[in-house]
mmCIF file of C-alpha atoms and ligand atoms in Angstrom:
data_model
loop_
_atom_site.group_PDB
_atom_site.id
_atom_site.type_symbol
_atom_site.label_atom_id
_atom_site.label_comp_id
_atom_site.label_asym_id
_atom_site.label_seq_id
_atom_site.Cartn_x
_atom_site.Cartn_y
_atom_site.Cartn_z
ATOM 1 C CA MET A 1332 85.831 84.910 103.709
ATOM 2 C CA ILE A 1333 86.527 83.698 107.223
ATOM 3 C CA HIS A 1334 90.206 83.953 108.150
ATOM 4 C CA SER A 1335 91.827 81.317 110.331
ATOM 5 C CA TRP A 1336 92.032 83.643 113.361
ATOM 6 C CA GLN A 1337 88.305 84.404 113.191
ATOM 7 C CA THR A 1338 86.780 80.949 113.222
ATOM 8 C CA GLY A 1339 86.000 80.854 116.958
ATOM 9 C CA LEU A 1340 84.274 84.220 116.897
ATOM 10 C CA PHE A 1341 82.435 83.317 113.715
ATOM 11 C CA THR A 1342 81.023 80.093 115.103
ATOM 12 C CA ARG A 1343 79.888 81.877 118.270
ATOM 13 C CA LEU A 1344 77.965 84.521 116.327
ATOM 14 C CA ALA A 1345 76.623 82.245 113.595
ATOM 15 C CA SER A 1346 75.264 79.825 116.201
ATOM 16 C CA ARG A 1347 73.230 82.665 117.701
ATOM 17 C CA ARG A 1348 71.336 83.279 114.474
ATOM 18 C CA GLN A 1349 67.981 83.185 116.280
ATOM 19 C CA SER A 1350 69.032 85.563 119.041
ATOM 20 C CA LEU A 1351 71.350 88.109 117.459
ATOM 21 C CA PRO A 1352 70.848 91.747 118.455
ATOM 22 C CA HIS A 1353 69.586 94.119 115.770
ATOM 23 C CA ALA A 1354 72.910 95.951 115.474
ATOM 24 C CA LEU A 1355 76.532 94.840 115.785
ATOM 25 C CA LEU A 1356 79.583 97.077 115.846
ATOM 26 C CA LEU A 1357 82.558 95.121 114.523
ATOM 27 C CA HIS A 1358 85.632 97.019 115.604
ATOM 28 C CA GLY A 1359 89.373 96.541 115.926
ATOM 29 C CA ARG A 1360 92.465 97.777 114.161
ATOM 30 C CA ALA A 1361 92.752 97.837 110.370
ATOM 31 C CA GLY A 1362 93.962 94.690 108.673
ATOM 32 C CA LEU A 1363 92.176 92.075 110.760
ATOM 33 C CA GLY A 1364 89.539 91.194 108.155
ATOM 34 C CA LYS A 1365 86.475 92.674 109.858
ATOM 35 C CA THR A 1366 84.678 93.457 106.614
ATOM 36 C CA ASP A 1367 85.399 89.995 105.215
ATOM 37 C CA PHE A 1368 83.958 88.637 108.443
ATOM 38 C CA ALA A 1369 80.806 90.776 108.201
ATOM 39 C CA MET A 1370 80.211 89.606 104.645
ATOM 40 C CA ALA A 1371 80.733 85.956 105.575
ATOM 41 C CA LEU A 1372 78.360 86.274 108.507
ATOM 42 C CA ALA A 1373 75.744 87.993 106.339
ATOM 43 C CA GLN A 1374 75.989 85.257 103.713
ATOM 44 C CA SER A 1375 75.704 82.578 106.368
ATOM 45 C CA LEU A 1376 72.621 84.190 107.947
ATOM 46 C CA LEU A 1377 70.935 84.437 104.545
ATOM 47 C CA CYS A 1378 71.989 80.945 103.401
ATOM 48 C CA ASP A 1379 69.221 78.361 102.951
ATOM 49 C CA ALA A 1380 71.316 75.484 104.274
ATOM 50 C CA PRO A 1381 74.251 76.649 106.424
ATOM 51 C CA LEU A 1382 76.915 74.078 107.315
ATOM 52 C CA GLU A 1383 77.280 72.648 110.802
ATOM 53 C CA ASN A 1384 80.101 75.075 111.685
ATOM 54 C CA GLY A 1385 77.842 77.990 110.770
ATOM 55 C CA GLU A 1386 79.413 78.798 107.393
ATOM 56 C CA ALA A 1387 77.271 79.434 104.321
ATOM 57 C CA CYS A 1388 76.890 76.412 102.044
ATOM 58 C CA GLY A 1389 77.978 78.250 98.905
ATOM 59 C CA GLN A 1390 75.587 76.085 96.822
ATOM 60 C CA CYS A 1391 72.024 77.269 97.441
ATOM 61 C CA PRO A 1392 70.210 79.990 95.433
ATOM 62 C CA ALA A 1393 70.673 82.502 98.295
ATOM 63 C CA CYS A 1394 74.442 81.940 98.264
ATOM 64 C CA GLY A 1395 74.415 82.337 94.478
ATOM 65 C CA TRP A 1396 72.681 85.718 94.677
ATOM 66 C CA PHE A 1397 74.935 86.808 97.504
ATOM 67 C CA ALA A 1398 78.071 85.928 95.556
ATOM 68 C CA ALA A 1399 76.723 87.783 92.521
ATOM 69 C CA GLY A 1400 76.063 90.856 94.688
ATOM 70 C CA ASN A 1401 72.306 90.884 94.150
ATOM 71 C CA HIS A 1402 70.690 89.155 97.125
ATOM 72 C CA PRO A 1403 67.401 91.065 97.521
ATOM 73 C CA ASP A 1404 67.572 91.089 101.345
ATOM 74 C CA PHE A 1405 71.116 92.377 101.608
ATOM 75 C CA ARG A 1406 72.576 95.874 101.286
ATOM 76 C CA TRP A 1407 76.193 96.997 101.427
ATOM 77 C CA VAL A 1408 76.883 100.642 102.200
ATOM 78 C CA SER A 1409 80.366 102.036 101.665
ATOM 79 C CA LEU A 1410 82.295 105.117 100.579
ATOM 80 C CA GLN A 1411 80.885 106.952 97.592
ATOM 81 C CA GLU A 1412 82.406 109.322 95.101
ATOM 82 C CA GLU A 1413 81.248 112.886 95.501
ATOM 83 C CA ASP A 1414 81.294 115.716 93.017
ATOM 84 C CA ALA A 1415 83.883 118.250 94.007
ATOM 85 C CA THR A 1416 82.739 121.680 95.082
ATOM 86 C CA ASP A 1417 84.343 124.752 93.498
ATOM 87 C CA GLU A 1418 86.582 125.103 96.498
ATOM 88 C CA ASP A 1419 88.041 121.674 96.000
ATOM 89 C CA VAL A 1420 88.615 121.890 92.279
ATOM 90 C CA ALA A 1421 91.730 123.998 92.741
ATOM 91 C CA SER A 1422 93.461 121.203 94.611
ATOM 92 C CA ASP A 1423 92.134 118.381 92.498
ATOM 93 C CA ALA A 1424 91.908 119.020 88.806
ATOM 94 C CA LYS A 1425 90.011 115.831 88.070
ATOM 95 C CA GLY A 1426 86.830 117.293 89.539
ATOM 96 C CA LYS A 1427 86.160 114.214 91.670
ATOM 97 C CA LYS A 1428 87.095 114.009 95.301
ATOM 98 C CA PRO A 1429 88.431 110.653 96.393
ATOM 99 C CA PRO A 1430 85.701 109.072 98.476
ATOM 100 C CA THR A 1431 86.188 109.855 102.143
ATOM 101 C CA GLN A 1432 82.694 109.706 103.592
ATOM 102 C CA ILE A 1433 79.279 108.083 103.511
ATOM 103 C CA GLY A 1434 76.602 110.671 102.857
ATOM 104 C CA VAL A 1435 73.001 110.868 104.014
ATOM 105 C CA ASP A 1436 71.627 109.710 100.658
ATOM 106 C CA ALA A 1437 73.222 106.313 101.129
ATOM 107 C CA ILE A 1438 71.353 105.868 104.419
ATOM 108 C CA ARG A 1439 68.075 107.329 103.118
ATOM 109 C CA ALA A 1440 68.259 104.906 100.209
ATOM 110 C CA LEU A 1441 67.893 102.094 102.737
ATOM 111 C CA SER A 1442 64.476 103.194 103.937
ATOM 112 C CA GLY A 1443 62.486 101.444 101.214
ATOM 113 C CA PHE A 1444 64.558 98.323 101.700
ATOM 114 C CA MET A 1445 64.009 98.409 105.453
ATOM 115 C CA THR A 1446 60.248 98.829 105.361
ATOM 116 C CA THR A 1447 59.136 96.374 102.684
ATOM 117 C CA SER A 1448 58.827 92.756 103.701
ATOM 118 C CA THR A 1449 61.789 90.543 102.968
ATOM 119 C CA HIS A 1450 61.830 88.739 99.664
ATOM 120 C CA ARG A 1451 62.719 85.386 101.087
ATOM 121 C CA GLN A 1452 60.955 85.391 104.469
ATOM 122 C CA GLY A 1453 64.359 85.354 106.156
ATOM 123 C CA MET A 1454 66.532 88.048 107.600
ATOM 124 C CA ARG A 1455 67.275 91.448 106.202
ATOM 125 C CA ILE A 1456 70.916 92.498 106.536
ATOM 126 C CA VAL A 1457 72.838 95.731 106.043
ATOM 127 C CA VAL A 1458 76.631 96.053 106.277
ATOM 128 C CA ILE A 1459 78.057 99.563 106.665
ATOM 129 C CA ALA A 1460 81.819 99.765 106.215
ATOM 130 C CA PRO A 1461 83.706 101.858 107.174
ATOM 131 C CA ALA A 1462 81.019 103.089 109.561
ATOM 132 C CA ASP A 1463 83.272 105.851 110.921
ATOM 133 C CA ALA A 1464 83.040 107.458 107.461
ATOM 134 C CA LEU A 1465 79.354 108.300 108.003
ATOM 135 C CA ASN A 1466 79.027 112.069 107.909
ATOM 136 C CA VAL A 1467 76.933 113.890 110.510
ATOM 137 C CA ASN A 1468 73.675 113.808 108.563
ATOM 138 C CA ALA A 1469 74.132 110.179 107.609
ATOM 139 C CA ALA A 1470 74.840 109.264 111.231
ATOM 140 C CA ASN A 1471 71.657 111.051 112.333
ATOM 141 C CA ALA A 1472 69.602 109.243 109.717
ATOM 142 C CA LEU A 1473 71.103 105.934 110.768
ATOM 143 C CA LEU A 1474 70.372 106.681 114.402
ATOM 144 C CA LYS A 1475 66.649 106.849 113.625
ATOM 145 C CA THR A 1476 66.832 103.377 112.118
ATOM 146 C CA LEU A 1477 68.714 102.045 115.115
ATOM 147 C CA GLU A 1478 66.214 103.569 117.524
ATOM 148 C CA GLU A 1479 63.317 101.726 115.919
ATOM 149 C CA PRO A 1480 64.727 98.328 115.118
ATOM 150 C CA LEU A 1481 62.728 96.141 112.791
ATOM 151 C CA PRO A 1482 62.292 92.478 113.616
ATOM 152 C CA GLY A 1483 64.458 90.179 111.532
ATOM 153 C CA THR A 1484 66.825 92.968 110.590
ATOM 154 C CA LEU A 1485 70.541 93.008 111.339
ATOM 155 C CA MET A 1486 72.777 96.051 110.849
ATOM 156 C CA MET A 1487 76.514 95.418 110.953
ATOM 157 C CA LEU A 1488 78.725 98.455 111.365
ATOM 158 C CA VAL A 1489 82.423 97.910 110.692
ATOM 159 C CA SER A 1490 84.999 100.334 112.047
ATOM 160 C CA ASP A 1491 88.757 100.663 112.582
ATOM 161 C CA GLU A 1492 88.153 103.796 114.645
ATOM 162 C CA PRO A 1493 84.902 103.369 116.585
ATOM 163 C CA GLY A 1494 85.800 106.441 118.672
ATOM 164 C CA ARG A 1495 84.900 108.557 115.642
ATOM 165 C CA LEU A 1496 81.313 107.267 115.707
ATOM 166 C CA PRO A 1497 78.752 109.246 117.710
ATOM 167 C CA ALA A 1498 78.245 107.766 121.185
ATOM 168 C CA THR A 1499 74.510 107.600 120.457
ATOM 169 C CA ILE A 1500 75.191 105.123 117.642
ATOM 170 C CA ARG A 1501 77.777 103.114 119.564
ATOM 171 C CA SER A 1502 75.412 102.697 122.482
ATOM 172 C CA ARG A 1503 72.772 101.114 120.257
ATOM 173 C CA CYS A 1504 75.079 98.436 118.909
ATOM 174 C CA GLN A 1505 76.428 95.328 120.522
ATOM 175 C CA ASN A 1506 80.219 95.461 120.424
ATOM 176 C CA VAL A 1507 82.177 92.741 118.706
ATOM 177 C CA ARG A 1508 85.872 93.349 119.254
ATOM 178 C CA PHE A 1509 88.545 91.940 116.951
ATOM 179 C CA ASP A 1510 91.868 91.329 118.666
ATOM 180 C CA LEU A 1511 95.264 90.705 117.118
ATOM 181 C CA PRO A 1512 95.851 86.998 116.481
ATOM 182 C CA PRO A 1513 98.874 85.406 118.186
ATOM 183 C CA ALA A 1514 102.023 86.338 116.212
ATOM 184 C CA ALA A 1515 102.894 82.713 115.430
ATOM 185 C CA GLU A 1516 99.463 82.090 113.920
ATOM 186 C CA ALA A 1517 99.607 85.307 111.897
ATOM 187 C CA GLU A 1518 103.109 84.517 110.617
ATOM 188 C CA ALA A 1519 102.063 81.029 109.595
ATOM 189 C CA TRP A 1520 99.096 82.472 107.706
ATOM 190 C CA LEU A 1521 101.321 85.028 105.939
ATOM 191 C CA SER A 1522 103.819 82.345 104.925
ATOM 192 C CA ARG A 1523 101.003 80.239 103.515
ATOM 193 C CA ALA A 1524 99.860 83.320 101.592
ATOM 194 C CA GLY A 1525 103.322 83.512 100.030
ATOM 195 C CA VAL A 1526 104.653 86.517 101.970
ATOM 196 C CA GLU A 1527 108.431 86.435 102.395
ATOM 197 C CA GLN A 1528 109.888 88.047 105.530
ATOM 198 C CA ALA A 1529 106.562 87.412 107.272
ATOM 199 C CA SER A 1530 107.816 88.461 110.711
ATOM 200 C CA LEU A 1531 109.186 91.783 109.401
ATOM 201 C CA PHE A 1532 105.946 92.719 107.659
ATOM 202 C CA LEU A 1533 103.872 91.573 110.610
ATOM 203 C CA ALA A 1534 105.922 93.877 112.842
ATOM 204 C CA LEU A 1535 105.526 96.775 110.386
ATOM 205 C CA ALA A 1536 101.764 96.194 110.414
ATOM 206 C CA GLY A 1537 101.616 96.204 114.194
ATOM 207 C CA GLY A 1538 100.506 92.555 114.205
ATOM 208 C CA ALA A 1539 97.553 92.787 111.792
ATOM 209 C CA PRO A 1540 97.921 90.007 109.177
ATOM 210 C CA LEU A 1541 95.980 91.501 106.251
ATOM 211 C CA GLU A 1542 97.729 94.830 106.699
ATOM 212 C CA ALA A 1543 101.052 92.945 106.705
ATOM 213 C CA GLN A 1544 100.058 91.248 103.468
ATOM 214 C CA ARG A 1545 99.112 94.585 101.919
ATOM 215 C CA LEU A 1546 102.415 96.168 102.938
ATOM 216 C CA ALA A 1547 104.379 93.224 101.585
ATOM 217 C CA THR A 1548 102.622 93.521 98.223
ATOM 218 C CA GLN A 1549 103.004 97.269 97.822
ATOM 219 C CA ASP A 1550 106.439 97.651 99.427
ATOM 220 C CA ALA A 1551 108.340 97.435 96.125
ATOM 221 C CA GLY A 1552 111.522 98.835 97.611
ATOM 222 C CA LEU A 1553 110.208 102.354 98.307
ATOM 223 C CA ARG A 1554 110.203 101.955 102.089
ATOM 224 C CA PRO A 1555 113.758 100.598 102.373
ATOM 225 C CA ALA A 1556 114.990 103.229 99.905
ATOM 226 C CA LEU A 1557 113.529 106.025 102.033
ATOM 227 C CA LEU A 1558 114.834 104.536 105.274
ATOM 228 C CA ARG A 1559 118.348 104.051 103.883
ATOM 229 C CA MET A 1560 118.355 107.759 103.010
ATOM 230 C CA LEU A 1561 116.971 108.725 106.407
ATOM 231 C CA SER A 1562 119.929 107.140 108.116
ATOM 232 C CA ASN A 1563 122.537 108.311 105.592
ATOM 233 C CA PRO A 1564 124.093 111.707 106.480
ATOM 234 C CA GLU A 1565 125.050 112.153 102.813
ATOM 235 C CA ALA A 1566 121.415 112.326 101.670
ATOM 236 C CA SER A 1567 120.119 115.895 101.427
ATOM 237 C CA LEU A 1568 116.743 117.166 102.548
ATOM 238 C CA VAL A 1569 115.708 117.601 98.916
ATOM 239 C CA GLN A 1570 116.669 114.025 98.057
ATOM 240 C CA LEU A 1571 114.832 112.749 101.116
ATOM 241 C CA SER A 1572 111.632 114.566 100.309
ATOM 242 C CA GLU A 1573 111.762 113.519 96.653
ATOM 243 C CA GLN A 1574 112.110 109.919 97.733
ATOM 244 C CA ALA A 1575 109.242 110.239 100.236
ATOM 245 C CA ILE A 1576 106.717 111.673 97.798
ATOM 246 C CA LYS A 1577 107.135 108.741 95.436
ATOM 247 C CA MET A 1578 104.644 107.179 97.864
ATOM 248 C CA ALA A 1579 101.137 108.275 98.790
ATOM 249 C CA THR A 1580 101.132 110.879 101.572
ATOM 250 C CA PRO A 1581 99.634 108.748 104.386
ATOM 251 C CA GLU A 1582 101.989 105.939 103.427
ATOM 252 C CA TRP A 1583 105.302 107.765 103.810
ATOM 253 C CA ILE A 1584 104.117 109.672 106.874
ATOM 254 C CA GLY A 1585 103.173 106.301 108.358
ATOM 255 C CA TRP A 1586 106.736 105.007 107.803
ATOM 256 C CA LEU A 1587 108.173 108.121 109.451
ATOM 257 C CA GLN A 1588 105.782 107.727 112.392
ATOM 258 C CA ARG A 1589 106.988 104.169 112.895
ATOM 259 C CA TRP A 1590 110.583 105.365 112.544
ATOM 260 C CA ALA A 1591 110.051 108.017 115.225
ATOM 261 C CA HIS A 1592 108.307 105.508 117.456
ATOM 262 C CA ASP A 1593 111.216 103.076 117.081
ATOM 263 C CA LEU A 1594 113.725 105.807 117.973
ATOM 264 C CA VAL A 1595 111.788 106.696 121.119
ATOM 265 C CA GLU A 1596 111.477 103.062 122.145
ATOM 266 C CA GLN A 1597 115.152 102.411 121.424
ATOM 267 C CA LYS A 1598 116.065 105.375 123.602
ATOM 268 C CA LEU A 1599 113.773 104.490 126.474
ATOM 269 C CA VAL A 1600 113.860 100.688 126.623
ATOM 270 C CA GLY A 1601 116.588 99.678 124.172
ATOM 271 C CA GLN A 1602 114.432 97.874 121.649
ATOM 272 C CA ILE A 1603 112.346 98.606 118.555
ATOM 273 C CA ARG A 1604 108.978 97.440 117.340
ATOM 274 C CA TYR A 1605 108.553 98.141 113.630
ATOM 275 C CA HIS A 1606 111.535 98.548 111.299
ATOM 276 C CA LEU A 1607 113.268 95.336 112.349
ATOM 277 C CA ASP A 1608 115.438 95.413 109.220
ATOM 278 C CA PHE A 1609 116.993 98.762 110.261
ATOM 279 C CA THR A 1610 117.962 97.899 113.831
ATOM 280 C CA GLU A 1611 121.536 99.099 113.469
ATOM 281 C CA ALA A 1612 120.705 102.479 111.903
ATOM 282 C CA LEU A 1613 117.985 103.088 114.475
ATOM 283 C CA GLY A 1614 120.383 102.295 117.299
ATOM 284 C CA ARG A 1615 122.909 104.765 115.930
ATOM 285 C CA MET A 1616 120.370 107.541 115.412
ATOM 286 C CA ALA A 1617 118.714 106.998 118.778
ATOM 287 C CA GLN A 1618 122.042 107.784 120.440
ATOM 288 C CA LYS A 1619 122.324 111.127 118.659
ATOM 289 C CA ALA A 1620 118.672 112.133 118.871
ATOM 290 C CA ASP A 1621 117.319 114.222 121.697
ATOM 291 C CA LEU A 1622 114.273 112.684 123.384
ATOM 292 C CA PHE A 1623 112.404 115.962 123.568
ATOM 293 C CA ASP A 1624 112.989 116.590 119.837
ATOM 294 C CA LEU A 1625 111.809 113.066 119.052
ATOM 295 C CA LEU A 1626 108.566 113.456 120.957
ATOM 296 C CA SER A 1627 107.847 116.760 119.292
ATOM 297 C CA TRP A 1628 108.607 115.173 115.863
ATOM 298 C CA GLU A 1629 106.179 112.357 116.662
ATOM 299 C CA ARG A 1630 103.507 114.918 117.466
ATOM 300 C CA GLN A 1631 104.235 116.883 114.281
ATOM 301 C CA LEU A 1632 103.880 113.701 112.204
ATOM 302 C CA ARG A 1633 100.656 112.680 113.920
ATOM 303 C CA GLU A 1634 99.055 116.041 113.224
ATOM 304 C CA ALA A 1635 100.301 116.100 109.641
ATOM 305 C CA ARG A 1636 98.822 112.695 108.958
ATOM 306 C CA ARG A 1637 95.480 113.719 110.359
ATOM 307 C CA LEU A 1638 95.258 116.967 108.401
ATOM 308 C CA ALA A 1639 97.035 116.493 105.107
ATOM 309 C CA GLN A 1640 95.324 114.340 102.518
ATOM 310 C CA HIS A 1641 96.396 116.521 99.615
ATOM 311 C CA PRO A 1642 99.125 119.006 100.515
ATOM 312 C CA LEU A 1643 99.288 121.907 98.074
ATOM 313 C CA ASN A 1644 103.045 121.605 97.694
ATOM 314 C CA ALA A 1645 103.960 118.005 98.382
ATOM 315 C CA ARG A 1646 107.714 118.570 98.360
ATOM 316 C CA LEU A 1647 107.726 121.483 100.786
ATOM 317 C CA PHE A 1648 105.321 119.605 103.005
ATOM 318 C CA ALA A 1649 107.651 116.582 103.021
ATOM 319 C CA GLU A 1650 110.701 118.755 103.688
ATOM 320 C CA SER A 1651 109.071 120.290 106.750
ATOM 321 C CA LEU A 1652 108.358 116.835 108.169
ATOM 322 C CA LEU A 1653 111.797 115.465 107.317
ATOM 323 C CA LEU A 1654 113.826 118.405 108.589
ATOM 324 C CA PRO A 1655 114.092 117.126 112.206
ATOM 325 C CA VAL A 1656 115.858 113.987 110.942
ATOM 326 C CA LEU A 1657 118.928 115.927 109.792
ATOM 327 C CA ALA A 1658 119.942 116.652 113.379
ATOM 328 C CA MET A 1659 119.786 112.957 114.300
ATOM 329 C CA ARG A 1660 122.296 111.565 111.799
HETATM 330 ZN ZN1 LIG B 1703 73.823 78.657 100.985
#
């Protein structure tokens, strides 16, 4: 699917079908539709009769196979489930780790595909998303492929955090950067998609339309409930943490990070960026909060988000991250 803010970029790349490099790195923040774009470009490059604007026709046999997920000259590599090791079982009784990386087997599995001739005498295309989830061995295996590019083959790596990819891989790809669309365009798109309070959710998503749409769909009152408690001196630490852990860990930490960021910005420049529906409470708390404490809370939250996928004791973990708020109310 090509989103309205991507059409210019899409036409530019699709019109270069004869002269594309052998590897593209599609990068930019989450929620801009990079993977959708990669899939649309792949379909277009494999299509038997692409339209004038470069889009796939959607009618030919190649488009049919692509839509059904079985085009013989296309591979899609993504996160895979892994069996948990003994060490992990204690923290996750289900015995399966949630997929967090792309292992070497997924890249090795491409080798047969890469070396046999294409089925349809056209291009051969691989999309790897999220490419920053490649583990070390997988990245090394991929590097070999990138070092000896095969004619007619296009690898598309998609990443929200290209800095996590080895420099050796980045240097072998041509960069395609996805920027935030203008706010007015993004808001119009969200309204068409049926999102109410489009400007609020766009702000919460830092300007990324698909992320805004996701937040609007999953919001369900949990965010405002937590934020009302944050700013209410009557709410206890226990109540706060119980409210927080009704959400997934990265989710509630993300709201607190935005809250902390807003407090810092309110203190320094008198305005906020994210929680536009809590302007008054943020203004009040920013007056009471100490800037040094705020910055150290921001750092604490950043580290917690990076490290804690599955805290052993979710409530204690939440309490430790929420404690600094009590002094700001
Ligand atoms: Zn087609």
